mmCIF file of C-alpha atoms in Angstrom:
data_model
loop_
_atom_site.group_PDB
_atom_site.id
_atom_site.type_symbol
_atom_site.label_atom_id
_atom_site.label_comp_id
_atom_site.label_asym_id
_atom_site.label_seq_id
_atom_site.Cartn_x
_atom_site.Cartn_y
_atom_site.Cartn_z
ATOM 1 C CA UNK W 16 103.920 80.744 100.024
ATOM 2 C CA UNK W 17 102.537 83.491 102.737
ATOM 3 C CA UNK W 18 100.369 86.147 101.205
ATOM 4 C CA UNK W 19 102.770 88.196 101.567
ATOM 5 C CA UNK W 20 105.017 86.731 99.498
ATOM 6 C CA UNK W 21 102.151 86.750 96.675
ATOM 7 C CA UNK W 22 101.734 90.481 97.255
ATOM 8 C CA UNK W 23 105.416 90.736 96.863
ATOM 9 C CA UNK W 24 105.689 88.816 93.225
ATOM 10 C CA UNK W 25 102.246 90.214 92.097
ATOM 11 C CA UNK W 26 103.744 93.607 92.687
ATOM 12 C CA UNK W 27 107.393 92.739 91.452
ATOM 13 C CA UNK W 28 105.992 91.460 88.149
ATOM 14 C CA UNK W 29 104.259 94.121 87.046
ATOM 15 C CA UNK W 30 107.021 96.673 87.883
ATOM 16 C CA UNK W 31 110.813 95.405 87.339
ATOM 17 C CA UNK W 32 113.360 96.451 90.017
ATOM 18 C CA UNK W 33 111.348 98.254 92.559
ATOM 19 C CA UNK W 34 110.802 95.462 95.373
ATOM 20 C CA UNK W 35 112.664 97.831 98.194
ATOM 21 C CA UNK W 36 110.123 100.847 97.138
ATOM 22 C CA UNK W 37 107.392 98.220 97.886
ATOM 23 C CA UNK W 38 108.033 96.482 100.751
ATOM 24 C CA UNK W 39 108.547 100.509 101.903
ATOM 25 C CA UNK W 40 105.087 100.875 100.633
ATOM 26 C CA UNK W 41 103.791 97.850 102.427
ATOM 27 C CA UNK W 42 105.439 99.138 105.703
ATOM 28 C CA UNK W 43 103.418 102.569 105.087
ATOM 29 C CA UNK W 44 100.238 100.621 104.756
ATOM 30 C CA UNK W 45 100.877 98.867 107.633
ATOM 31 C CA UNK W 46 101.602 100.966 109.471
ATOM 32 C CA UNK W 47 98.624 103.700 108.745
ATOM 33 C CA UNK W 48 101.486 105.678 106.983
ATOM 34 C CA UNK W 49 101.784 107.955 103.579
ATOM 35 C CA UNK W 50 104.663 107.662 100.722
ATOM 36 C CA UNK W 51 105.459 110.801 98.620
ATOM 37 C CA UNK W 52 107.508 109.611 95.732
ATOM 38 C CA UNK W 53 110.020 111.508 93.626
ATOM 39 C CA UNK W 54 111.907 111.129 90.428
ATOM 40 C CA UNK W 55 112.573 112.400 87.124
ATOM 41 C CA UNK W 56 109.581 112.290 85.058
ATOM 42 C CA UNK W 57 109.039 108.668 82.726
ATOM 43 C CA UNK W 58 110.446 106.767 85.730
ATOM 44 C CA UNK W 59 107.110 104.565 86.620
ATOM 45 C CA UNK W 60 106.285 106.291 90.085
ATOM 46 C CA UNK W 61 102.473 106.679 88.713
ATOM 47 C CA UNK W 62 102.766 102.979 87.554
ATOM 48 C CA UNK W 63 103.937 102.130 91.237
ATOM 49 C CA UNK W 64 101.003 103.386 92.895
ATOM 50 C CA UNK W 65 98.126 102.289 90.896
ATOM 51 C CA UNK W 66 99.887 98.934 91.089
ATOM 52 C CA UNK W 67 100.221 98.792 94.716
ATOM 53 C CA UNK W 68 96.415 99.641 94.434
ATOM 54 C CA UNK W 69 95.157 97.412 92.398
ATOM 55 C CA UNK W 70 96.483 94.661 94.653
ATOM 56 C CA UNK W 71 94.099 95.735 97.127
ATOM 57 C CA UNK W 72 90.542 95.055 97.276
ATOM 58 C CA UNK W 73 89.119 98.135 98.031
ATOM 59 C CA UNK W 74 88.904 102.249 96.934
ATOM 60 C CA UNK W 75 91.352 103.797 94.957
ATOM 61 C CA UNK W 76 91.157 107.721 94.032
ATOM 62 C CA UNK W 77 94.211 109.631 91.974
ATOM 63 C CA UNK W 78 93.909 113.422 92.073
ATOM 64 C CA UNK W 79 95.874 114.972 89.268
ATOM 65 C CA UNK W 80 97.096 118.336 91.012
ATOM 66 C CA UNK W 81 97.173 121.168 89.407
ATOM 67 C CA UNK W 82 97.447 125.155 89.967
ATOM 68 C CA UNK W 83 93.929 125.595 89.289
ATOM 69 C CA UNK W 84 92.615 122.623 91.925
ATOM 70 C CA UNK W 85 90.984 123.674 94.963
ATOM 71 C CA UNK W 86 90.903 122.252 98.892
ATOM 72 C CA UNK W 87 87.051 121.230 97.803
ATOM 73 C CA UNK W 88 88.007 119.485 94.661
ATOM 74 C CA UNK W 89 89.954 117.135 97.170
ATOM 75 C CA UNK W 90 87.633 117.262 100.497
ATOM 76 C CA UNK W 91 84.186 117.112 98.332
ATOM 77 C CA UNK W 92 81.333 119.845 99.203
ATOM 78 C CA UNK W 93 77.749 120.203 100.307
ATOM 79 C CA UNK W 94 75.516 121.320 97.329
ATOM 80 C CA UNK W 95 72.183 122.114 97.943
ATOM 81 C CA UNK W 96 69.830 119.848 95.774
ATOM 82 C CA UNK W 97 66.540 121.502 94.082
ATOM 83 C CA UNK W 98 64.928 118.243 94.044
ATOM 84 C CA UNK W 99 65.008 117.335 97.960
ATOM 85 C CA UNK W 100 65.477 120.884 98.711
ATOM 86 C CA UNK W 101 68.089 120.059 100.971
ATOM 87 C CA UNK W 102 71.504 120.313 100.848
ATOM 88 C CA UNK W 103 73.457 117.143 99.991
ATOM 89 C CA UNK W 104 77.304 116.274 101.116
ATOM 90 C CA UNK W 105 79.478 114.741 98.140
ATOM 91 C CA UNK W 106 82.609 113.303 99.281
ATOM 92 C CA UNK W 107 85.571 114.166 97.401
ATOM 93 C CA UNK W 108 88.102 111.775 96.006
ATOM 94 C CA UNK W 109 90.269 112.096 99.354
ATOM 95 C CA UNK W 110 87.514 109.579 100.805
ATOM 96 C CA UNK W 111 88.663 105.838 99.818
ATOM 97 C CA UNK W 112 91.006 103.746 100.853
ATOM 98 C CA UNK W 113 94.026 104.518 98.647
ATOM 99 C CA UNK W 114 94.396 108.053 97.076
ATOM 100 C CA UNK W 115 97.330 108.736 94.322
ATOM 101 C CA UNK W 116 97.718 112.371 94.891
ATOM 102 C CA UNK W 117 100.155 112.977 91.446
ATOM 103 C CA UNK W 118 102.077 115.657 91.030
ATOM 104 C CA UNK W 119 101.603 117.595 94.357
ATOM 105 C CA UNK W 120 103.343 119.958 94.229
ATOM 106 C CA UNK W 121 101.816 121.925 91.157
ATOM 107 C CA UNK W 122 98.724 122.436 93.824
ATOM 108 C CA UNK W 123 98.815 125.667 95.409
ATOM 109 C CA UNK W 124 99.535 125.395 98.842
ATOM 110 C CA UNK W 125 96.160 126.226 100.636
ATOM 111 C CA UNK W 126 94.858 123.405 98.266
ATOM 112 C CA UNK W 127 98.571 121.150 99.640
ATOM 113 C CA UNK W 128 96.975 121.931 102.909
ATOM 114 C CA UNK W 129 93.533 120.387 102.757
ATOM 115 C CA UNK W 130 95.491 116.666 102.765
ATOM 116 C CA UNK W 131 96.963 117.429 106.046
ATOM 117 C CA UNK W 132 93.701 116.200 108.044
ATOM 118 C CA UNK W 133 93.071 113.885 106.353
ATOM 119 C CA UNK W 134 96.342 112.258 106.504
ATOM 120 C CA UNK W 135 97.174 113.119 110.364
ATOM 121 C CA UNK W 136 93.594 112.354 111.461
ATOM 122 C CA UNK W 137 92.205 110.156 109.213
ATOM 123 C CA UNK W 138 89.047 112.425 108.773
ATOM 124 C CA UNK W 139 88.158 115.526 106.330
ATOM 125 C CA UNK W 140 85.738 118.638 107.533
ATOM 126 C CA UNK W 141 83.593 119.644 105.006
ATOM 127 C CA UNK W 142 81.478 122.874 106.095
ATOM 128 C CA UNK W 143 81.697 122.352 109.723
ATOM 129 C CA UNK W 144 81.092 118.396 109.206
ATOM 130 C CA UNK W 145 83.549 115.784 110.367
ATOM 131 C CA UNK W 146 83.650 112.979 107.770
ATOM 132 C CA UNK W 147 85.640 109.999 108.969
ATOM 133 C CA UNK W 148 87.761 107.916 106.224
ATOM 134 C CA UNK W 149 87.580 104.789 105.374
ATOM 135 C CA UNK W 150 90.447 101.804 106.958
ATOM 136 C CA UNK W 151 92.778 101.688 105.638
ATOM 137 C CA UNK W 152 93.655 104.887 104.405
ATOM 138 C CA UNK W 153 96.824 105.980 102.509
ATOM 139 C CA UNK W 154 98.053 108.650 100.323
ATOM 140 C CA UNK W 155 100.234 107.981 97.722
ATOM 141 C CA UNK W 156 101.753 111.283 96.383
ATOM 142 C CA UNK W 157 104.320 111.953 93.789
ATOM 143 C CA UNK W 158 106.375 114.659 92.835
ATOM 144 C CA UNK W 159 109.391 115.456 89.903
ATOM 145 C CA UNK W 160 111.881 117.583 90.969
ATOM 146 C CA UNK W 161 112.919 118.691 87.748
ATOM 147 C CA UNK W 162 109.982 121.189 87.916
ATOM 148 C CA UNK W 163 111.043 122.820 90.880
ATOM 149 C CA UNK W 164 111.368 126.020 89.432
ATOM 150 C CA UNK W 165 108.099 125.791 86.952
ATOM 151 C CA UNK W 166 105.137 126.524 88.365
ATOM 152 C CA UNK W 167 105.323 123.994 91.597
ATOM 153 C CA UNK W 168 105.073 124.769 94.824
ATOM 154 C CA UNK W 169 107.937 122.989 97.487
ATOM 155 C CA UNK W 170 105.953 121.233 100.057
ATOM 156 C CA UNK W 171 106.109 122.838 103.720
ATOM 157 C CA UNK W 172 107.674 121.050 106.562
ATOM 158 C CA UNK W 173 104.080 120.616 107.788
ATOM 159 C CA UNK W 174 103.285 118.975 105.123
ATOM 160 C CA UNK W 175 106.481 116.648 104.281
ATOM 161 C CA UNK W 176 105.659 115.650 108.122
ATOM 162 C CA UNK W 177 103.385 113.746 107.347
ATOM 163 C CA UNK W 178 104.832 111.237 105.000
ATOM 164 C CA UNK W 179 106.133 108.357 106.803
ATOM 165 C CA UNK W 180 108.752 107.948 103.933
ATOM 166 C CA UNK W 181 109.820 109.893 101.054
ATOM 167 C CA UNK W 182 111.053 107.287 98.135
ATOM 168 C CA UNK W 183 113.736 108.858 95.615
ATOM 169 C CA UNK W 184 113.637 106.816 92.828
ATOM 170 C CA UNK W 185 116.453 106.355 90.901
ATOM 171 C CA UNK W 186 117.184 104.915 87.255
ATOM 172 C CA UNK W 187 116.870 101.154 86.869
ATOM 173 C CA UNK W 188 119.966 99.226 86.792
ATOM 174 C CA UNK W 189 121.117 97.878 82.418
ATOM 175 C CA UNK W 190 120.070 94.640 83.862
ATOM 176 C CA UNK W 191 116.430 96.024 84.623
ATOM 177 C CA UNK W 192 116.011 98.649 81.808
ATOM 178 C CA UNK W 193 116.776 95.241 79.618
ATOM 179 C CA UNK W 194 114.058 92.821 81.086
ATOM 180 C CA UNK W 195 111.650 96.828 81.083
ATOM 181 C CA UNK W 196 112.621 97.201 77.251
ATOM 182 C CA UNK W 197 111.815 93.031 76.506
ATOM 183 C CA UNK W 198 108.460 92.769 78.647
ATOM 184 C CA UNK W 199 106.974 96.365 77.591
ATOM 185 C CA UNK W 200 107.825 95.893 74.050
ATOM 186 C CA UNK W 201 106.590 92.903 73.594
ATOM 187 C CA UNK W 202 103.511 93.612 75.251
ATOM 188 C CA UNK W 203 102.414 96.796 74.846
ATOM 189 C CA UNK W 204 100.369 98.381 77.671
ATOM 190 C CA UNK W 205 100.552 98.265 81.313
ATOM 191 C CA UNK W 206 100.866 95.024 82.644
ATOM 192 C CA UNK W 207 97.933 95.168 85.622
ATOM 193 C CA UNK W 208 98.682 93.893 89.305
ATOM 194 C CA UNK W 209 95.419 91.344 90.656
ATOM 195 C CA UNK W 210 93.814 92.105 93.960
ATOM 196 C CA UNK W 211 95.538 89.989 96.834
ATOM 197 C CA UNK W 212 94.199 91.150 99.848
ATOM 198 C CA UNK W 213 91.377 93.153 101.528
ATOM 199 C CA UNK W 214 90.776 95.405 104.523
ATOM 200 C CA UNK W 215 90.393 92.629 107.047
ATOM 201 C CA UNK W 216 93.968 91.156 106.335
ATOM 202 C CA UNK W 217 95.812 94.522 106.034
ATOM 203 C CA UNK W 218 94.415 94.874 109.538
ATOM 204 C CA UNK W 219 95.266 91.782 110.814
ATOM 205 C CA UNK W 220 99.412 92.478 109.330
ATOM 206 C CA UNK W 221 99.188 95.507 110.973
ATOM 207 C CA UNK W 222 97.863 94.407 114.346
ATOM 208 C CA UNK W 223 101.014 91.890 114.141
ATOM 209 C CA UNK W 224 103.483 94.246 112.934
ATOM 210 C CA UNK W 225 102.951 96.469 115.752
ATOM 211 C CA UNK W 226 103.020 93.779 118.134
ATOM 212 C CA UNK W 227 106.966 93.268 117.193
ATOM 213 C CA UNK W 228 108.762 93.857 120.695
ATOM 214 C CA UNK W 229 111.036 96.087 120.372
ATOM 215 C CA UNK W 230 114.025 96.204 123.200
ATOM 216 C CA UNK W 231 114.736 99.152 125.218
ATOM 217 C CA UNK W 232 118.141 99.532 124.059
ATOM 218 C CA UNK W 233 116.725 100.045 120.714
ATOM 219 C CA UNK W 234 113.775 102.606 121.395
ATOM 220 C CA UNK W 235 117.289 104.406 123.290
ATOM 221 C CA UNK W 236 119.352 104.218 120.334
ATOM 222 C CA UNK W 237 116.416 105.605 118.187
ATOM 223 C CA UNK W 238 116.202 108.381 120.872
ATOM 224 C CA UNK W 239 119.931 109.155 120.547
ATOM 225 C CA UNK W 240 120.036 109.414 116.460
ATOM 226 C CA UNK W 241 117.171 111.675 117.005
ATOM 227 C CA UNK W 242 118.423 114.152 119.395
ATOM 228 C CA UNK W 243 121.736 114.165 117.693
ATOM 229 C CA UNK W 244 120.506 115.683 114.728
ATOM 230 C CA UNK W 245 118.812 118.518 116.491
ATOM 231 C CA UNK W 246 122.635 119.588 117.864
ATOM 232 C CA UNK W 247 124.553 119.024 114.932
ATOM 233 C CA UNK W 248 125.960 122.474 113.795
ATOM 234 C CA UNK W 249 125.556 120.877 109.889
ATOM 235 C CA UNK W 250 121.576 120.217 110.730
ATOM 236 C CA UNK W 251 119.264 123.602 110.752
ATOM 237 C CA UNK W 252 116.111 121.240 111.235
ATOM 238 C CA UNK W 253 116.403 118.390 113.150
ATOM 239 C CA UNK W 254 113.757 115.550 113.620
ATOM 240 C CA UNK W 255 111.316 115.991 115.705
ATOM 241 C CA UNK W 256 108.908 113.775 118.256
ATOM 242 C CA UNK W 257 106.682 112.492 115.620
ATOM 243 C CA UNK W 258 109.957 111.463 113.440
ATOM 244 C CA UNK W 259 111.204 109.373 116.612
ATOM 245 C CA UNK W 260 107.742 107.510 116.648
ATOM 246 C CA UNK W 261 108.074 107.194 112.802
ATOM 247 C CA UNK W 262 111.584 105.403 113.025
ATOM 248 C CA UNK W 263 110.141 102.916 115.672
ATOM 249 C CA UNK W 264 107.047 102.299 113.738
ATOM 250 C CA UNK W 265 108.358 101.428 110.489
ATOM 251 C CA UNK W 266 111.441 99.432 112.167
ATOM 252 C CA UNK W 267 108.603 97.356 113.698
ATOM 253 C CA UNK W 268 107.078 96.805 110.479
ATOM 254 C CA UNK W 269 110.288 96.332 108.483
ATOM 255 C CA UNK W 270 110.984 93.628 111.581
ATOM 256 C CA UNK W 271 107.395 91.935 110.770
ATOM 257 C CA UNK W 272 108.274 91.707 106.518
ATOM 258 C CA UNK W 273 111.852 89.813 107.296
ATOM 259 C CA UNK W 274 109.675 87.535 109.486
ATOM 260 C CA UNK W 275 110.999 88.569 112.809
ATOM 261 C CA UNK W 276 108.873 89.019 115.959
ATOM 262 C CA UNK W 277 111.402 91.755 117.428
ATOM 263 C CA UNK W 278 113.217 94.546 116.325
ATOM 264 C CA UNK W 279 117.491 94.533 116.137
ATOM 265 C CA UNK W 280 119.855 97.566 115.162
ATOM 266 C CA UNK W 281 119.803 96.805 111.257
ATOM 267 C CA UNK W 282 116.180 97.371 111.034
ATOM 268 C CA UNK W 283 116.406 100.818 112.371
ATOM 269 C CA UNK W 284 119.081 101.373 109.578
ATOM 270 C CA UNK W 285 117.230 100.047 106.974
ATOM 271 C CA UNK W 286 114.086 102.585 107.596
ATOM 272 C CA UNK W 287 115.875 105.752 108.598
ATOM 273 C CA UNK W 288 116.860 107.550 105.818
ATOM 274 C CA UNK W 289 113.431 107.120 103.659
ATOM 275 C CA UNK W 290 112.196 108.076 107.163
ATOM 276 C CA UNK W 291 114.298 110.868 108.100
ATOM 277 C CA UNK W 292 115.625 113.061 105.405
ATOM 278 C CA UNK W 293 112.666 114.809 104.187
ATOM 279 C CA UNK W 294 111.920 115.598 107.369
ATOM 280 C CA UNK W 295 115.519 118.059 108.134
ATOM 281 C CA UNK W 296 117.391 120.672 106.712
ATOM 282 C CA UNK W 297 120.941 122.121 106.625
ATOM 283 C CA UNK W 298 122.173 124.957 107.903
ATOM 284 C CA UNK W 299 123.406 127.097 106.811
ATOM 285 C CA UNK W 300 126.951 125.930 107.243
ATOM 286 C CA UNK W 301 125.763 122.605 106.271
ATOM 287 C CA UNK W 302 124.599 123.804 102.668
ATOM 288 C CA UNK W 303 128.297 124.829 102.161
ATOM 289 C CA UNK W 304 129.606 121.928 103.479
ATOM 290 C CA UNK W 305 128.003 118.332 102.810
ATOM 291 C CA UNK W 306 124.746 116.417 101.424
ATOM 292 C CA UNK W 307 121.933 116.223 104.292
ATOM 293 C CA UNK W 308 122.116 112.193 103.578
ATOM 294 C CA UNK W 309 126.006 112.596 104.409
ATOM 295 C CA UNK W 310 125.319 114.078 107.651
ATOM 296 C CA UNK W 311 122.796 111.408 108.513
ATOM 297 C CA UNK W 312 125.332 108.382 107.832
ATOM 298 C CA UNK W 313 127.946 110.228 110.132
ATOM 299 C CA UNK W 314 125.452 110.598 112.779
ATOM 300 C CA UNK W 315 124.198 107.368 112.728
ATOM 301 C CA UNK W 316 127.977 105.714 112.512
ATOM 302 C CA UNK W 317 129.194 107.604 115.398
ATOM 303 C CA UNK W 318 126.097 106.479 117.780
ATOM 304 C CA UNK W 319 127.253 102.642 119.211
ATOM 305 C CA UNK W 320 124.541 100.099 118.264
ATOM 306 C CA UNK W 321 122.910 98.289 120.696
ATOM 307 C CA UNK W 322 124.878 94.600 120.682
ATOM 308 C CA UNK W 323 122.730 91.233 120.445
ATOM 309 C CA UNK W 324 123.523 90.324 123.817
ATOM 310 C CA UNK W 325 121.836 93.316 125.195
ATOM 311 C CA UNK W 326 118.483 92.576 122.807
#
């Protein structure tokens, strides 16, 4: 068994029915990526990502956001120490390897903004100092929608940028709530992941996964789904540059965790939407008309596919 078929069953049996929200996850870390995750509350997104930590040997920091949380409470400060007489720098939890930001959007959004560094550059600035992160690095937020309207504030397009995939996660199937209801109430408690792998072999997947060729009729048919949505009368926001490199990325990686060395159509598929949707808006005329993941599936079906014997 490859480890990353261990990873896969260490994560899978410690949260039931969430293997395509890991192997996402995976792809993000990877891929130097971030996840924000969304659902109703009760629906095991904290549980994901302190799972998906645990399985790593190295740093993990959780931030539990709040109105009253502030940019340094994230970045860390410089205090001045009356011992040394000196002033001393003390990181902030934002500095380890992977940081749960929960419930992001109850932070204000100057205090939303003091991730975006960090996340885009890999590095935090703390009174004029550059501070460079540790490798790998990768924020894990979550979000519940149902507060929308209490005391949350809706992350900026800026900011949404950022995330290499937003993960909607729904309700477990009866088949899954079943095998939740038997294996949590028999044994109460979380049910811990083990640490798998370290720093050195997440570098060494992603080093491969990037090396995934990836045809010219595919980076072409990525371009065209792109540019598509920034014409579409339906589509206010369309995706942007950095969304285009996005798609490729994670189609790469997706490509690397079915065991391929090169990309095809279906991968592209498989990635977009996580990829893509938090990253546009309607129009106008679109908010009267149809969903945003509607719009997507209509672009996407009325683009031709590249066909094998061009790949």
């Amino acid at each position: 068994m490859s480890t990353i078929e261990i990873v896969r069953n260490e994560l899978n049996r410690a949260v039931i029915g969430r293997e395509k929200e890991f192997d996402f996850m995976l792809i993000a870390l990877l891929q130097e990526g971030h996840v924000l995750l969304e659902s109703v509350p009760g629906s095991g997104k904290t549980m994901m990502a302190k799972s998906f930590a645990n399985i790593f040997k190295g740093d993990f920091g959780r931030i539990q956001f709040t109105p009253d949380v502030l940019p340094s409470d994230v970045t860390g400060i410089r205090y001045f120490n009356p011992q040394t007489q000196d002033f001393v720098l003390k990181a902030g939890p934002v500095s380890t390897n992977i940081l749960l930001a929960d419930e992001i959007n109850r932070a204000t959004p100057r205090t939303q903004s003091s991730l975006l560094e960090s996340m885009e550059e890999k590095q935090v600035t703390i009174d004029g100092e550059t501070v460079k992160l540790p490798t790998p690095f990768m924020v894990i937020a979550t979000q519940n929608p149902i507060e929308s309207q209490q005391g949350t504030f809706p992350l900026p397009a800026a900011q949404l940028d950022r995330f290499l995939f937003k993960l909607n996660i729904d309700y477990p199937t009866f088949e899954e709530e079943a095998l939740i209801l038997k294996q949590y109430g028999e044994n109460p408690g979380e049910i811990t992941t083990a640490p798998v792998i370290d720093a050195a072999q997440v570098l060494i997947w992603s080093k491969e996964s990037n090396s995934v060729s990836v045809h010219e009729d595919i980076e072409r048919y990525i371009l065209k789904i792109v540019r598509a949505t920034r014409v579409h009368p339906f589509i206010g926001l369309g995706l942007s540059s950095r969304a285009a490199l996005a798609i490729l990325k994670a189609s790469k990686a997706y490509a690397y965790l079915c065991g391929r060395t090169f990309c095809i159509p279906d991968d592209v598929k498989a990635i977009i939407e996580p990829v893509a949707l938090h990253r546009m808006e309607l129009s106008t005329e679109g908010l009267l008309t149809k969903e945003l993941a509607e719009v997507l599936k209509e672009i996407i079906h009325s683009i031709p596919a590249p066909i094998e014997a061009t790949i």
